[in-house]
CSV table of C-alpha atoms in Angstrom, one decimal:
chain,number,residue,atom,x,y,z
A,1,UNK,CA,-6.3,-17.9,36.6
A,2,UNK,CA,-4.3,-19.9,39.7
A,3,UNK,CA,-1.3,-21.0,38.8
A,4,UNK,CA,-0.5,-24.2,38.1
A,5,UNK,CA,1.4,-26.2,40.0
A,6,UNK,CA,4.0,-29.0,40.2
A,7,UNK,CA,6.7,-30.9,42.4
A,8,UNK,CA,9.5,-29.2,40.4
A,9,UNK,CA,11.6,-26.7,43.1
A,10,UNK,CA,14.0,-23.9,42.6
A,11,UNK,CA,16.3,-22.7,45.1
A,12,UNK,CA,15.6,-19.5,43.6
A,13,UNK,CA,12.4,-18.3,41.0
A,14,UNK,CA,11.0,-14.6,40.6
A,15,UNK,CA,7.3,-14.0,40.5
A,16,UNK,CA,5.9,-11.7,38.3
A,17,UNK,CA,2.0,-10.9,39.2
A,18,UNK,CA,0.0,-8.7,37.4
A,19,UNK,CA,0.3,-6.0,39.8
A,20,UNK,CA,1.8,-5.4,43.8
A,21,UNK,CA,0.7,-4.3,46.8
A,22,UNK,CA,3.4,-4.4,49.3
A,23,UNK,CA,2.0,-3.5,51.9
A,24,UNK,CA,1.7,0.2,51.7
A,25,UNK,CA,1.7,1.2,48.4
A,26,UNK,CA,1.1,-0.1,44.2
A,27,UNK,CA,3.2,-1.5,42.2
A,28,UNK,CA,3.3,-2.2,38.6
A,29,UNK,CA,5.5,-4.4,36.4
A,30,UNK,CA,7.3,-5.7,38.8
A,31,UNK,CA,9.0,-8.6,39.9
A,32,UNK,CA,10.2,-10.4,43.0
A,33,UNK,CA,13.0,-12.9,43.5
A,34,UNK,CA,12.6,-15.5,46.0
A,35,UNK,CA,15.5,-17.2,47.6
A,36,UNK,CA,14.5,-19.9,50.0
A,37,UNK,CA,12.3,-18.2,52.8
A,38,UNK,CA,13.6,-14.8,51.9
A,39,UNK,CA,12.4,-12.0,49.1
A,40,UNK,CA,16.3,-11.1,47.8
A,41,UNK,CA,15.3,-8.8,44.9
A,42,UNK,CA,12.7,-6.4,43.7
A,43,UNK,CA,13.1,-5.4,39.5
A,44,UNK,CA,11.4,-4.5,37.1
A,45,UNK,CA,9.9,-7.6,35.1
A,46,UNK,CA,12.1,-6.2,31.7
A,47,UNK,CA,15.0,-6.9,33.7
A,48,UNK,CA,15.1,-10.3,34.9
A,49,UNK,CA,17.3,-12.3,33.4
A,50,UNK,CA,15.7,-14.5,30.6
A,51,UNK,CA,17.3,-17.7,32.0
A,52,UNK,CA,16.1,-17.4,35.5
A,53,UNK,CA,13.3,-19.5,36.1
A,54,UNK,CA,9.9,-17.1,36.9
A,55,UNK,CA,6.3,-18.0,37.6
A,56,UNK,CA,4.0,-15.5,35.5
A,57,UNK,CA,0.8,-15.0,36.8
A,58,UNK,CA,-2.7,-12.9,36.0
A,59,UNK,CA,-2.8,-12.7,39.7
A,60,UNK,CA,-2.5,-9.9,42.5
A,61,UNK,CA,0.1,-10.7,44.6
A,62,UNK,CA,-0.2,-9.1,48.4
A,63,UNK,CA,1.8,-9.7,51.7
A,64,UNK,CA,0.3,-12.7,53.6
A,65,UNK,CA,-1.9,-11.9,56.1
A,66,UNK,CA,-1.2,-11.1,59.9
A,67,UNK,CA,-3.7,-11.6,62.5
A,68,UNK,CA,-3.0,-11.0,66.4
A,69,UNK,CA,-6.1,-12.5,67.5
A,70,UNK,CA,-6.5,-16.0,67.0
A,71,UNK,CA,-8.1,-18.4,69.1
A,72,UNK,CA,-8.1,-21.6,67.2
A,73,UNK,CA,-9.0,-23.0,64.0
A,74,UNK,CA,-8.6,-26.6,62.6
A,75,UNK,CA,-10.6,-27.9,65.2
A,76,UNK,CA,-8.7,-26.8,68.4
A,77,UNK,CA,-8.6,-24.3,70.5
A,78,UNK,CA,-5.7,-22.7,72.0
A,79,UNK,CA,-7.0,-23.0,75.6
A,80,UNK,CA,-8.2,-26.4,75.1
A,81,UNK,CA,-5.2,-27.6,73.9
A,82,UNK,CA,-2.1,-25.3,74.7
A,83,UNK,CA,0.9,-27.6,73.0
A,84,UNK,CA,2.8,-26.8,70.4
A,85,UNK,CA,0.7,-29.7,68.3
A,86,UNK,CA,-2.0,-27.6,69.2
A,87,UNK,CA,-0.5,-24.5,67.8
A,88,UNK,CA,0.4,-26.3,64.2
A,89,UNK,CA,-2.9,-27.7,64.1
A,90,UNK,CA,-4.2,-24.1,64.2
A,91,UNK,CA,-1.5,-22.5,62.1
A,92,UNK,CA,-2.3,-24.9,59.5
A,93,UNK,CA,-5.6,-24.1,59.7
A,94,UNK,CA,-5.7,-20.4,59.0
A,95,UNK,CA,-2.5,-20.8,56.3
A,96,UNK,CA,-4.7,-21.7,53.4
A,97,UNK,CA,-6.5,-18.7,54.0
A,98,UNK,CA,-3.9,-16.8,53.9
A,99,UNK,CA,-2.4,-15.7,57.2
A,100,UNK,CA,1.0,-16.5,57.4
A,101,UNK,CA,1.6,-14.8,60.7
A,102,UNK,CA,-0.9,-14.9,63.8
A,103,UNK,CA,-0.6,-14.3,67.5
A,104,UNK,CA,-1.9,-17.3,69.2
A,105,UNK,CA,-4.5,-15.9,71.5
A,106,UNK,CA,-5.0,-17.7,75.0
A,107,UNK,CA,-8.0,-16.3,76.7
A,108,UNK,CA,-9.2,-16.4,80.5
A,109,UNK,CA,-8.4,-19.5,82.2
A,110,UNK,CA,-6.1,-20.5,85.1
A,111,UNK,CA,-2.4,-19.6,85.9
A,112,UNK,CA,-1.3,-23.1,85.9
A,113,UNK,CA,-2.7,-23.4,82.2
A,114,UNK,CA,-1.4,-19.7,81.2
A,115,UNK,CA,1.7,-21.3,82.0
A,116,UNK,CA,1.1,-24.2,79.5
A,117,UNK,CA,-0.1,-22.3,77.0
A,118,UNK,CA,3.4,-19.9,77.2
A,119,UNK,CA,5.5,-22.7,77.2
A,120,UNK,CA,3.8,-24.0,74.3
A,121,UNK,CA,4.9,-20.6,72.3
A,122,UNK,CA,8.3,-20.6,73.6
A,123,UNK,CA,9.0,-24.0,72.0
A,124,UNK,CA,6.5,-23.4,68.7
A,125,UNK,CA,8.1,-19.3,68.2
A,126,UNK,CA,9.0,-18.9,64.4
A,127,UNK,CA,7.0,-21.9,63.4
A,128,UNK,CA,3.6,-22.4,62.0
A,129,UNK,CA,3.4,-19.0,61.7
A,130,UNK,CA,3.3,-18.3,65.4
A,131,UNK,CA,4.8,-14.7,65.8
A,132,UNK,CA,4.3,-14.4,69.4
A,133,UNK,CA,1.7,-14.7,72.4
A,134,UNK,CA,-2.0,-13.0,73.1
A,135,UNK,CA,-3.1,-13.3,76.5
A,136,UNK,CA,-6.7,-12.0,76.8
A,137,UNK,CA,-7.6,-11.8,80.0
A,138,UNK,CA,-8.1,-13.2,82.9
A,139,UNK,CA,-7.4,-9.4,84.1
A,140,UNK,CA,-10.5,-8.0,83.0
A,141,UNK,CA,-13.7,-6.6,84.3
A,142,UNK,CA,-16.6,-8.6,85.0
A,143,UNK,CA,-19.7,-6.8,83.6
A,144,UNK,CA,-17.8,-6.7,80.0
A,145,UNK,CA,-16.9,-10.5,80.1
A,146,UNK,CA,-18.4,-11.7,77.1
A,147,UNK,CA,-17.6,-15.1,76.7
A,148,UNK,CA,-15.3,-15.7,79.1
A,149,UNK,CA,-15.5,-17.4,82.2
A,150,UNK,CA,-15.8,-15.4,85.5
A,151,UNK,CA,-14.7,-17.9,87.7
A,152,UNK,CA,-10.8,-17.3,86.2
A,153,UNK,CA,-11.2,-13.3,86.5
A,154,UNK,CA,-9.1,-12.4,89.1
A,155,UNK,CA,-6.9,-9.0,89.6
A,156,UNK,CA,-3.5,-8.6,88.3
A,157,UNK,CA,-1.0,-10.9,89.8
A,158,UNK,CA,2.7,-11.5,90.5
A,159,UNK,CA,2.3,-15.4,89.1
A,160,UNK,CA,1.0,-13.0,85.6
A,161,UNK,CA,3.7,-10.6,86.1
A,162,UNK,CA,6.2,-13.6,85.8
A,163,UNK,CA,4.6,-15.6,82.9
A,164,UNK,CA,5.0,-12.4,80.7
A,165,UNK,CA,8.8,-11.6,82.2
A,166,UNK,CA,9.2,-15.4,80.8
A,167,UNK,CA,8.2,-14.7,77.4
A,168,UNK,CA,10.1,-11.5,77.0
A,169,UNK,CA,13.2,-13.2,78.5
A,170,UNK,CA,12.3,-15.5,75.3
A,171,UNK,CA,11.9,-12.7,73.2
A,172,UNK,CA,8.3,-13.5,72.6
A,173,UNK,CA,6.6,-10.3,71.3
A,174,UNK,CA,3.5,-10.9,73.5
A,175,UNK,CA,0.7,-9.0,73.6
A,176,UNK,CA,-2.0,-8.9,76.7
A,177,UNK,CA,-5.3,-7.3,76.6
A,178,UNK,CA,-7.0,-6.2,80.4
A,179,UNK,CA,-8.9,-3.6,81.5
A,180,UNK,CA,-7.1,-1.1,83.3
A,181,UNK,CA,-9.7,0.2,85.8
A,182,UNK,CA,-9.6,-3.5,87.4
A,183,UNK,CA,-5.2,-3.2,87.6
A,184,UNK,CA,-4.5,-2.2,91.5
A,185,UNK,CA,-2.6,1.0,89.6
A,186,UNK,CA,-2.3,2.2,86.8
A,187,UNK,CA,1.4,2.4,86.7
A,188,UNK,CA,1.7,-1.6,86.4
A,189,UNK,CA,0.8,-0.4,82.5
A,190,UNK,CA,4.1,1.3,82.2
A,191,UNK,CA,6.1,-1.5,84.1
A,192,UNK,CA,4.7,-3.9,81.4
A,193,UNK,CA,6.2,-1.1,78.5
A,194,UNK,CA,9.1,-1.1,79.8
A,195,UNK,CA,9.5,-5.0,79.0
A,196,UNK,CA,8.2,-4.9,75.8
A,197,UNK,CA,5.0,-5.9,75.9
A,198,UNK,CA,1.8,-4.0,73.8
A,199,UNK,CA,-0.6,-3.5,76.5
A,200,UNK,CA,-4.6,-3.0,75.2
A,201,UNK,CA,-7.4,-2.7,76.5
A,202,UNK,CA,-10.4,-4.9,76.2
A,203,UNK,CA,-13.1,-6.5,78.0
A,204,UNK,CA,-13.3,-3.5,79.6
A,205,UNK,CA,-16.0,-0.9,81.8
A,206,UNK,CA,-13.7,2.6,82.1
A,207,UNK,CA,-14.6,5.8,81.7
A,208,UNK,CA,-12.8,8.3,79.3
A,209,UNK,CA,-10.7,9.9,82.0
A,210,UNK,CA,-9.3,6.2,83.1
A,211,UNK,CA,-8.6,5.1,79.5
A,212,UNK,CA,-6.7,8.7,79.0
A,213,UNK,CA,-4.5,7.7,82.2
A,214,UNK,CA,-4.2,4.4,80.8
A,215,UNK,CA,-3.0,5.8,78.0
A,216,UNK,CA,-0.6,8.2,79.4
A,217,UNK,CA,1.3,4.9,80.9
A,218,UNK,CA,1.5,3.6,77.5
A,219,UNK,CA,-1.5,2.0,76.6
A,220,UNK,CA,-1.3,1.2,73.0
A,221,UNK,CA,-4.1,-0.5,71.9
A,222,UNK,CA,-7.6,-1.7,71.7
A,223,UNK,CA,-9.0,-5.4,71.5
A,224,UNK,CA,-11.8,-5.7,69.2
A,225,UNK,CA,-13.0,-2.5,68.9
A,226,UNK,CA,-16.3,-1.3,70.1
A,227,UNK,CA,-17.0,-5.1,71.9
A,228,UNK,CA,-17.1,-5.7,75.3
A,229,UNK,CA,-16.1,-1.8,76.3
A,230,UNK,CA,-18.0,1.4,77.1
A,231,UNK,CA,-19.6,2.8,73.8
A,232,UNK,CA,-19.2,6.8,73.2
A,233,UNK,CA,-22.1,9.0,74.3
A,234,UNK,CA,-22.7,12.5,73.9
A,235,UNK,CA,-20.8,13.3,77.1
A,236,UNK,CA,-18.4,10.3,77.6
A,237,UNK,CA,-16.2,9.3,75.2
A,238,UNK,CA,-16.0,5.7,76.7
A,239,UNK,CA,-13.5,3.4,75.5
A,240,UNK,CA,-14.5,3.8,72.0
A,241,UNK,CA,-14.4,7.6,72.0
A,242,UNK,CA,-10.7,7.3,73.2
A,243,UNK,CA,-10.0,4.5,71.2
A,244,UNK,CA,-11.0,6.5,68.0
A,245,UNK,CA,-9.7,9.9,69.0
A,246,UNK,CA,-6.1,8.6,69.8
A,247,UNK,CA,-3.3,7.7,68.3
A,248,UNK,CA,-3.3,4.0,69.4
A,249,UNK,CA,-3.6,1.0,67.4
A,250,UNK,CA,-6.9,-0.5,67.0
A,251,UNK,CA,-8.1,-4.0,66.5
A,252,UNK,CA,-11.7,-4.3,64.9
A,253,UNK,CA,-13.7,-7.8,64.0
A,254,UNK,CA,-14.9,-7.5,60.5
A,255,UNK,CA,-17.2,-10.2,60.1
A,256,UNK,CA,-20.6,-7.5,59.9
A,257,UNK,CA,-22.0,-9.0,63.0
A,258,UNK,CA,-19.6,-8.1,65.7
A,259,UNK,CA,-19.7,-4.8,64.4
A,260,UNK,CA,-22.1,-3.7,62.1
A,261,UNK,CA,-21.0,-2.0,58.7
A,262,UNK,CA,-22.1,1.3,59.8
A,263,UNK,CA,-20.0,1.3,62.4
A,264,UNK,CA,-17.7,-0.3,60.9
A,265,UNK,CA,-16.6,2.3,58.3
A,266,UNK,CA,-17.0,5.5,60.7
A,267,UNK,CA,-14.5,3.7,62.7
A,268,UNK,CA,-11.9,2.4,59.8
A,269,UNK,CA,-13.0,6.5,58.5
A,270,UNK,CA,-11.9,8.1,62.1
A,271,UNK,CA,-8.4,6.3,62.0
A,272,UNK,CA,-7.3,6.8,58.6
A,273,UNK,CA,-5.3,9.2,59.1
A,274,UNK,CA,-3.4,7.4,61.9
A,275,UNK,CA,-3.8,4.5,59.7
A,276,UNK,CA,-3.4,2.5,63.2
A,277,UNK,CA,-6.6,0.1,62.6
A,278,UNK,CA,-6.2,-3.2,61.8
A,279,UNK,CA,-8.3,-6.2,61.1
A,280,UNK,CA,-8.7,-9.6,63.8
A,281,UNK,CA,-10.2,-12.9,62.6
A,282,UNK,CA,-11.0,-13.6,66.7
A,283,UNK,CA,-11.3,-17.0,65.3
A,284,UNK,CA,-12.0,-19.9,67.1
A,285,UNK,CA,-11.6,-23.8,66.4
A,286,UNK,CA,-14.5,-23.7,63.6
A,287,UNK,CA,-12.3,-22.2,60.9
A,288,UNK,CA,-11.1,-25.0,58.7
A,289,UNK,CA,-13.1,-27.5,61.4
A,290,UNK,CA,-15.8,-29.0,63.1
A,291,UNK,CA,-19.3,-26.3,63.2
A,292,UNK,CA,-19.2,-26.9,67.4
A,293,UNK,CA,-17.0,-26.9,69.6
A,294,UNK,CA,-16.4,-27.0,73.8
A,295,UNK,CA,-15.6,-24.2,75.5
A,296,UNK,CA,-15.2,-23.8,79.6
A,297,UNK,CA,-17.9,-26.8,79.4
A,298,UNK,CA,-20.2,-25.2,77.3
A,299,UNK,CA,-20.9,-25.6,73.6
A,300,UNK,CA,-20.3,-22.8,70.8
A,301,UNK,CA,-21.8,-23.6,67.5
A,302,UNK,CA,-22.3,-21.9,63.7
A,303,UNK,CA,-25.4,-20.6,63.4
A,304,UNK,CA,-26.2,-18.6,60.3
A,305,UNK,CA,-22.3,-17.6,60.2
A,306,UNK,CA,-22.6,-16.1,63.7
A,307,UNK,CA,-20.9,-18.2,66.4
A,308,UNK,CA,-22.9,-18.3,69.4
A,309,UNK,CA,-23.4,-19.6,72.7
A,310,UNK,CA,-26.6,-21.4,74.1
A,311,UNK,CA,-27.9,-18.0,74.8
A,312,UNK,CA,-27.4,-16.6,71.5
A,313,UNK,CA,-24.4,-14.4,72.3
A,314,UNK,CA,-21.3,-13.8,70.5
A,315,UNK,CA,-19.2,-16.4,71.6
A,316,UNK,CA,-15.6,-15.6,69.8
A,317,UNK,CA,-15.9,-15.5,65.2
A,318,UNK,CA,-16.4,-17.5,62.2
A,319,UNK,CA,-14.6,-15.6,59.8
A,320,UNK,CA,-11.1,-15.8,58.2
A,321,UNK,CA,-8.6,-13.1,57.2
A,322,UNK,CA,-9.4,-13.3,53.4
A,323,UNK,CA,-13.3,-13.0,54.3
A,324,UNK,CA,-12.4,-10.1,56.0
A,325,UNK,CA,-10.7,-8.2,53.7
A,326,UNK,CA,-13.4,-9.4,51.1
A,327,UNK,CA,-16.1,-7.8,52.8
A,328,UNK,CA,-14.6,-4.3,53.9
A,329,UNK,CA,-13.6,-3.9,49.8
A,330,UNK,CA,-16.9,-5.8,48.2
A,331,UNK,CA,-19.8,-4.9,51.2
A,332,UNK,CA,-18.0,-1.3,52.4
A,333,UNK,CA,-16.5,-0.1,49.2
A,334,UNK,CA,-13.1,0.0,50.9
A,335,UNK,CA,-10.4,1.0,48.8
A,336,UNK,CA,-8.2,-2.5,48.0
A,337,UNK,CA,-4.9,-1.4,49.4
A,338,UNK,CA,-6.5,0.3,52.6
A,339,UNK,CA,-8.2,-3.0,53.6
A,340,UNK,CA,-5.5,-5.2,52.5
A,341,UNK,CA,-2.9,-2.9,54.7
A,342,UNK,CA,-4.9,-3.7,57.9
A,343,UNK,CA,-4.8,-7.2,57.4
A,344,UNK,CA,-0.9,-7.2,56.6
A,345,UNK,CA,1.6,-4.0,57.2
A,346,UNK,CA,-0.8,-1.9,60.0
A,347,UNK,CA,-0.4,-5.6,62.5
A,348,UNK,CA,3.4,-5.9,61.8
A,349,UNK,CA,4.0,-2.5,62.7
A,350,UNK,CA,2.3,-3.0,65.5
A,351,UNK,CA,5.1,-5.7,66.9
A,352,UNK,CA,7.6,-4.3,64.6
A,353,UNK,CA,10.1,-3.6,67.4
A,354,UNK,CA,10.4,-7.7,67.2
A,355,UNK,CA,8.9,-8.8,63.5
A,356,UNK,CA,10.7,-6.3,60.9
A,357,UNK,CA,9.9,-9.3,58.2
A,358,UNK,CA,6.6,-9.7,57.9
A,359,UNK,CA,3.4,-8.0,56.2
A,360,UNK,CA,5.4,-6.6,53.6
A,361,UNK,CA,7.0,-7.7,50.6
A,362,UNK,CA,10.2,-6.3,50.6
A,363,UNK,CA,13.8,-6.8,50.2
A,364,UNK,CA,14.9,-9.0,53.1
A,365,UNK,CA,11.0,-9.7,53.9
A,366,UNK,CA,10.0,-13.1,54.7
A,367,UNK,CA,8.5,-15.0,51.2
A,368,UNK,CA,5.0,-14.9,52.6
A,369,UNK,CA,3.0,-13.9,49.4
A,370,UNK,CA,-1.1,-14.1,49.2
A,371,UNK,CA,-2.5,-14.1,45.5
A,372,UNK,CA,-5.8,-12.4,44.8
A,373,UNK,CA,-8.3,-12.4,41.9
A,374,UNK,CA,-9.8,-9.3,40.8
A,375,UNK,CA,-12.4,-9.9,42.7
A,376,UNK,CA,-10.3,-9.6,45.9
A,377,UNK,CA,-10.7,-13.1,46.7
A,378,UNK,CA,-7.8,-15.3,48.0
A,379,UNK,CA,-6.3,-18.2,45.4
A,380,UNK,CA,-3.2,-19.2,46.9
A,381,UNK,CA,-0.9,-18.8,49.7
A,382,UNK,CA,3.2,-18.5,49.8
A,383,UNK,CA,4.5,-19.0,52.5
A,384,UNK,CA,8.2,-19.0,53.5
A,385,UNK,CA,8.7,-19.1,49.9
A,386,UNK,CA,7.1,-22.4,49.7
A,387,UNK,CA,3.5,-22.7,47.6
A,388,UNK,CA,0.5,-24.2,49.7
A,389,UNK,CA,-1.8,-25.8,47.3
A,390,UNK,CA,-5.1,-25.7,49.6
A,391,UNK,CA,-7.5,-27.8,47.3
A,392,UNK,CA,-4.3,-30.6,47.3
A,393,UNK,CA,-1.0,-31.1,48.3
A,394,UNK,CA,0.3,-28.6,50.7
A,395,UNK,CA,3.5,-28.8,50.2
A,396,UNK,CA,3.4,-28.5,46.5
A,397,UNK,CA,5.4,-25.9,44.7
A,398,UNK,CA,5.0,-23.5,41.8
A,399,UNK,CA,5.3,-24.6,38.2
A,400,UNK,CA,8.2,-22.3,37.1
A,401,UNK,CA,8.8,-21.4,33.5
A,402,UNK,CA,11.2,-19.8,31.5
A,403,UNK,CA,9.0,-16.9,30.0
């Protein structure tokens, strides 16, 4: 059952769910102390002190979710509206479904808006679960555009160069998807390492022996695996084949129409032992808003949970975290703590040279708790030790008794 709530507030309360995944592994009667923002203790439930105040629940209790693709939700878009108002509107948004951490993802567009859309992150960094900066694009290869507009694709640049040396001056953990056969050389892959930032590769027409090159200069990762990039074929691995046969991170859509659930699984099956796949929402405005929405002029609609263009193409998803993880454990048969890892600890581990504090529940972890029913389906959402209410108030907290 949720757990009822009130406007009564602890500094400090312990949660006791029915059982714990924290990230990587199970636990079971156990307890969590939260102080503030901040998980301070883990115990077993027998030894917490009968006068401390603890919510009891028949709940699952998980880390909240992480997503490093995020376009919009609430009704904006990030590159219709790159402002820190923007980026609350949107983190407000996807909170009730659970992510408590997302990447802000600004897709192909102008310099002079890039620009906006950094500053924007710079001033919002830490808040509204903004974690750090996506840029997808505009340094990516024509005939794997997808939705994005070809009049902003242009090669690499120095005016790109020094948008990303801004945000790691800021210590923004940014992340920038492009296609490395279009980069002038290859080597501006490692130069972008060396400051910190994950390079992947996406949107993208190379062959196996570029991506392995790319990948020798420190290519880490893949943007929505298996869309918009060469497919694997019996004698070239394409971006996919490398994707799956290395030992970078993947990001895969798991809404069943992006990819299908085929696919799906033989991918999630071929990095398991890596464990280096992780789930993306790729969400745009229409999570938690308006059906529509106006992108580069054009309009993007629902249509039969696909979001499409005019033409009937993908244009972006219309899918949330929790759906996500719903569907690879109710439609795939996905164990629960495998699906539930790639939507929390696989992502943070991903930036965890700058986020140790997130998609886990741990001591010193951030108080960013999503409860489940048995079912796998989300209830409520924790975050920063504070209980979001999503049918009412939300910034009501926990009712907290002494049992």
């Amino acid at each position: 059952m949720p757990i009822k709530y009130s406007y009564n507030t602890h500094e400090s309360w312990w949660l006791s769910p029915s059982s714990l995944f924290d990230g990587y592994v199970w636990q079971h009667d156990i307890a969590f102390k939260i102080s503030h923002d901040t998980i301070t203790t883990i115990a077993p439930k027998c030894t917490i002190p009968t006068d401390d105040p603890i919510m009891t629940t028949d709940l699952i209790a998980c880390p909240g979710y992480v997503d490093l693709q995020v376009n919009g939700g609430g009704g904006v878009m990030f590159n219709n509206e790159p402002s820190p108002a923007g980026l609350q509107t949107i983190g407000r948004a996807h909170l009730k479904y659970g992510t408590t951490s997302f990447l802000p993802t600004f897709i192909t567009d102008t310099s002079d808006k890039l620009d906006l859309a950094a500053d924007a992150v710079i001033k919002t960094i830490g808040q509204h679960g903004v974690i750090g900066m996506h840029i997808e694009g505009p340094h990516i290869n024509m005939l794997r555009k997808g939705t994005h507009n070809g009049e902003f694709i242009r090669p690499f640049d120095e005016r790109t160069l020094a948008t990303l040396e801004r945000l790691r001056t800021n210590k923004v953990p940014t992340m920038i998807t492009l296609a490395p056969e279009c980069l002038p050389d290859f080597t501006i892959i490692a130069l972008l390492v060396a400051m910190g930032v994950v390079v992947s590769a996406g949107h993208t027409d190379a062959n196996g022996e570029q991506i392995r090159t790319a990948l020798h200069q420190g290519l880490s990762c893949f943007t929505h695996l298996h869309n918009a990039m060469t497919p694997m074929t019996s004698r070239e691995p394409g971006v996919v084949g490398m994707a799956l046969a290395s030992h970078a991170w993947c990001g895969i859509v798991c809404d069943g129409y992006h990819v299908c659930d085929t696919s799906l699984a033989v991918s999630i099956h071929a990095k398991e032992k890596s464990q280096r796949m992780f789930i993306v929402s790729d969400a745009m405005s229409t999570v938690g808003g308006p059906s529509s929405f106006i992108l580069y002029g054009e309009e993007i609609f629902v249509k039969d949970g696909r979001l499409i263009n005019r033409q009937g193409s993908l244009a972006g998803a219309h899918i949330t975290m929790a759906q996500s993880v719903h569907h690879l454990i109710s439609q795939l048969g996905l164990a629960p703590g495998q699906a539930i890892a790639m939507a929390t600890s696989t992502p943070a581990d991903l930036l965890s040279v700058a986020n140790t504090r997130i998609g886990k529940i741990s001591i010193g972890g951030k108080a960013n708790i999503v409860l489940l029913k048995k079912d796998w389906s989300i209830v409520q959402t924790i975050c920063n030790g504070q209980y979001i209410d999503t049918e009412k108030n939300p910034n009501s907290t926990p009712n907290i008794s002494n049992t």
